[in-house]
XYZ file of C-alpha atoms in Angstrom:
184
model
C 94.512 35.137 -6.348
C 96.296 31.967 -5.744
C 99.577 34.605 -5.854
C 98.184 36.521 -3.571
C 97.961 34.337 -0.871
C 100.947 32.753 -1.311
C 102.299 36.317 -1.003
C 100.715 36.992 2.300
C 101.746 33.826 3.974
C 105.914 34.962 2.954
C 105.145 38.325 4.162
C 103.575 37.266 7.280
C 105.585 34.494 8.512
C 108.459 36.438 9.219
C 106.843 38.750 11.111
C 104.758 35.403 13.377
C 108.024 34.556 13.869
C 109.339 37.762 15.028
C 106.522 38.522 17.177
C 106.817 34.898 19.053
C 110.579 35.844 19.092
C 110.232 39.328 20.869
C 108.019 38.056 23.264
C 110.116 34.862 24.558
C 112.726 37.552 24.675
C 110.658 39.841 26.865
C 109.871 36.756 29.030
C 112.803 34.312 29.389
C 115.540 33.779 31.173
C 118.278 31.148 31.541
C 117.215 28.013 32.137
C 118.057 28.139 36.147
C 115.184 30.689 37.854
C 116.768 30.414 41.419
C 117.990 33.461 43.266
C 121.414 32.238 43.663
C 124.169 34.179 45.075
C 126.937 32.647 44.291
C 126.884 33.297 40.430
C 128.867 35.673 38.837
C 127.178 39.106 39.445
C 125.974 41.156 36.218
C 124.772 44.665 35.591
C 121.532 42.664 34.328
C 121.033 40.623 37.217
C 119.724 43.596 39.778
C 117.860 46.790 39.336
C 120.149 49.740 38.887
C 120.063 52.532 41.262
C 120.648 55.846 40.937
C 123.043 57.728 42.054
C 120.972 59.153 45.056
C 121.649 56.939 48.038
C 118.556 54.131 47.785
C 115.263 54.253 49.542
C 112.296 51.690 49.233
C 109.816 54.585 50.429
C 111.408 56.891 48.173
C 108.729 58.395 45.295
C 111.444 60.748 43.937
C 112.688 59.428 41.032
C 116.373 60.431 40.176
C 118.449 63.120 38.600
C 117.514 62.764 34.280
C 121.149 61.803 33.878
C 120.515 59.309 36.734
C 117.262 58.431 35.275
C 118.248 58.057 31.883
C 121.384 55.708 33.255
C 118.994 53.746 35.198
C 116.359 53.143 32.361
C 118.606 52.090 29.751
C 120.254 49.513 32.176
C 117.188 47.778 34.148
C 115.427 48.073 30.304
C 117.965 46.089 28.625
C 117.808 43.365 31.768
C 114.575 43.007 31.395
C 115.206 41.898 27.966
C 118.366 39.888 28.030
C 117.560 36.355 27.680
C 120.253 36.005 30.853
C 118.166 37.705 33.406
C 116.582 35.292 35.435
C 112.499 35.539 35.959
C 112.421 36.211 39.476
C 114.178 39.868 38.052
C 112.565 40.210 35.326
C 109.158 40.286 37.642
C 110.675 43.036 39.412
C 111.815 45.170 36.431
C 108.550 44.840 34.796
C 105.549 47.639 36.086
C 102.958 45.753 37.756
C 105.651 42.357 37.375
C 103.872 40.365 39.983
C 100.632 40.323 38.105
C 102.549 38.641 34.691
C 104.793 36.380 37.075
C 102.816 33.361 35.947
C 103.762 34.108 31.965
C 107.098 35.309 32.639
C 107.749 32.089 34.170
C 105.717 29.571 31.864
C 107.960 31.490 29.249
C 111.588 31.113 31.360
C 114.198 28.998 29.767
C 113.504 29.306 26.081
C 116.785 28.417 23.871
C 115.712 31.133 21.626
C 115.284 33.701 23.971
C 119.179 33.367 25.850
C 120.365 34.736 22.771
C 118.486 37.606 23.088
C 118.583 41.076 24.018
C 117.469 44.853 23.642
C 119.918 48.039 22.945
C 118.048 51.576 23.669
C 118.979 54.047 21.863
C 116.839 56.870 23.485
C 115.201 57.752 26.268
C 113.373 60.822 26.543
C 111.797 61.647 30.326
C 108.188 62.620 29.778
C 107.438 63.497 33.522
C 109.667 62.758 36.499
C 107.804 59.526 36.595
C 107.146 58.119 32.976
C 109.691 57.937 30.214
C 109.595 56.968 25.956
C 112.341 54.306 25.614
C 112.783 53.899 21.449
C 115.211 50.156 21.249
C 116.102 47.633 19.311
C 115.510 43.416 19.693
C 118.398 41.623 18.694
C 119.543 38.168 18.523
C 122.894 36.809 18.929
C 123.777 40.371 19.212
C 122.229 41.327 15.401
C 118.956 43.669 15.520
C 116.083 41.708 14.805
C 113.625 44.392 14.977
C 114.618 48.417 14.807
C 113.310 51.296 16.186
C 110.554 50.258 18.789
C 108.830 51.998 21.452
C 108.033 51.591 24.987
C 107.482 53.401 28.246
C 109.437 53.545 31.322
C 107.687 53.938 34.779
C 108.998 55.053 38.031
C 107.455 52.689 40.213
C 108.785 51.904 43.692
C 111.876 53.679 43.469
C 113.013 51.769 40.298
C 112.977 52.651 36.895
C 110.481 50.205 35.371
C 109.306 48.543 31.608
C 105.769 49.406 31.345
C 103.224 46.696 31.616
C 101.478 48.588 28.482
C 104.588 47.940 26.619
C 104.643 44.499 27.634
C 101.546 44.144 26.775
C 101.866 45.245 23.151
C 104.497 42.507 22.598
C 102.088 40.214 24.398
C 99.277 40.859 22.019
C 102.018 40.856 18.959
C 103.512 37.258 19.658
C 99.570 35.894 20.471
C 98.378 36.995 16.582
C 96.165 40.061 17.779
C 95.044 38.769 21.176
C 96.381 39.863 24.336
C 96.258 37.898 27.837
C 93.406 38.425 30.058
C 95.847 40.469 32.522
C 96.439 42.837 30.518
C 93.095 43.751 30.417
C 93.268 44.959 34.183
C 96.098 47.286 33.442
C 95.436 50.944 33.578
C-alpha cells in the first residue's frame, strides 16, 4: 500500500510539473509586454498573413498551402516563450477574454525557454484546422504528439480557446478557469 502511493506521487509529479510547464508556455512571454517598435522584428512577433493581399473584413480564409503556412507560424508564436502577451492575445481565439491570465502568467523564466514545433496540420473546413505539435524546452520536446485546433477568426489563423483551455484545466490539476466555461 505504502508502495503504492509512493508510486503514484513519482508517476504524477512529472506530469504536475509538465502540465504547470505547458501552460506558462502557452501564456508567457518575455519579461517586457510593451508594443515596442524598435526591437528586432521576428516571424513570432506578428500574425502571419497569407499570401492573399490582407483584409480585416475579409472571412475568406486562405489558399491550404497558405493556410497551412500561416497556422504553423502564428501557432508556434503563440507558444514561444519570446512572444510578448499583447500577441499572444491576438493569436489566441477569443484572446481578449484570457488577456487577464495571459498576462498574470507573462514573464515566467521557465516559460522563455519554451516553445512548440507542429508537425501537422490537417484543414478540417476552410475555417477550423487539427494542429498535432510538440512542447519543448530549451529546444528538447517536453511533451510529443499533442493536439489542438486552429480557427479562422478575423482573417487570422488562430489557437483555439478549447485548446487553450485543455492546457488550462491540465496545469490547474483537473479544474479549468471560470472563462472557459463561456466558450462555445
Amino acid at each position: 500500500m505504502r508502495f503504492n502511493l509512493l508510486a503514484r506521487r513519482i508517476t504524477l509529479a512529472p506530469a504536475l510539473g509538465l502540465a504547470i510547464a505547458l501552460t506558462v508556455v502557452a501564456c508567457s512571454s518575455s519579461s517586457s509586454t510593451s508594443a515596442s517598435s524598435g526591437s528586432s522584428s521576428s516571424a513570432a512577433s506578428s500574425p502571419v498573413s497569407s499570401s492573399a493581399p490582407a483584409s480585416s473584413s475579409s472571412s475568406r480564409a486562405p489558399s491550404n498551402s497558405g493556410a497551412v503556412a500561416q497556422i504553423t507560424a502564428n501557432w508556434e508564436a503563440f507558444f514561444n516563450g519570446k512572444t510578448p502577451a499583447a500577441k499572444k492575445i491576438s493569436l489566441l481565439q477569443n484572446g481578449q477574454l484570457f488577456a487577464s491570465i495571459i498576462t498574470a502568467q507573462a514573464g515566467s523564466g521557465l516559460a522563455s525557454s519554451a516553445g512548440a514545433k507542429v508537425t501537422k496540420v490537417v484543414l478540417d473546413s476552410s475555417t477550423k484546422a487539427t494542429v498535432t505539435y510538440d512542447i519543448t524546452l530549451n529546444g528538447s520536446t517536453a511533451l510529443a504528439n499533442q493536439t489542438g485546433t486552429a480557427v479562422y477568426q478575423g482573417g487570422i489563423w488562430k489557437v483555439g480557446d478549447v485548446s487553450f483551455c485543455q492546457l488550462l484545466k491540465l496545469e490547474n490539476g483537473g479544474t479549468a478557469p471560470s472563462v472557459c466555461s463561456s466558450i462555445g
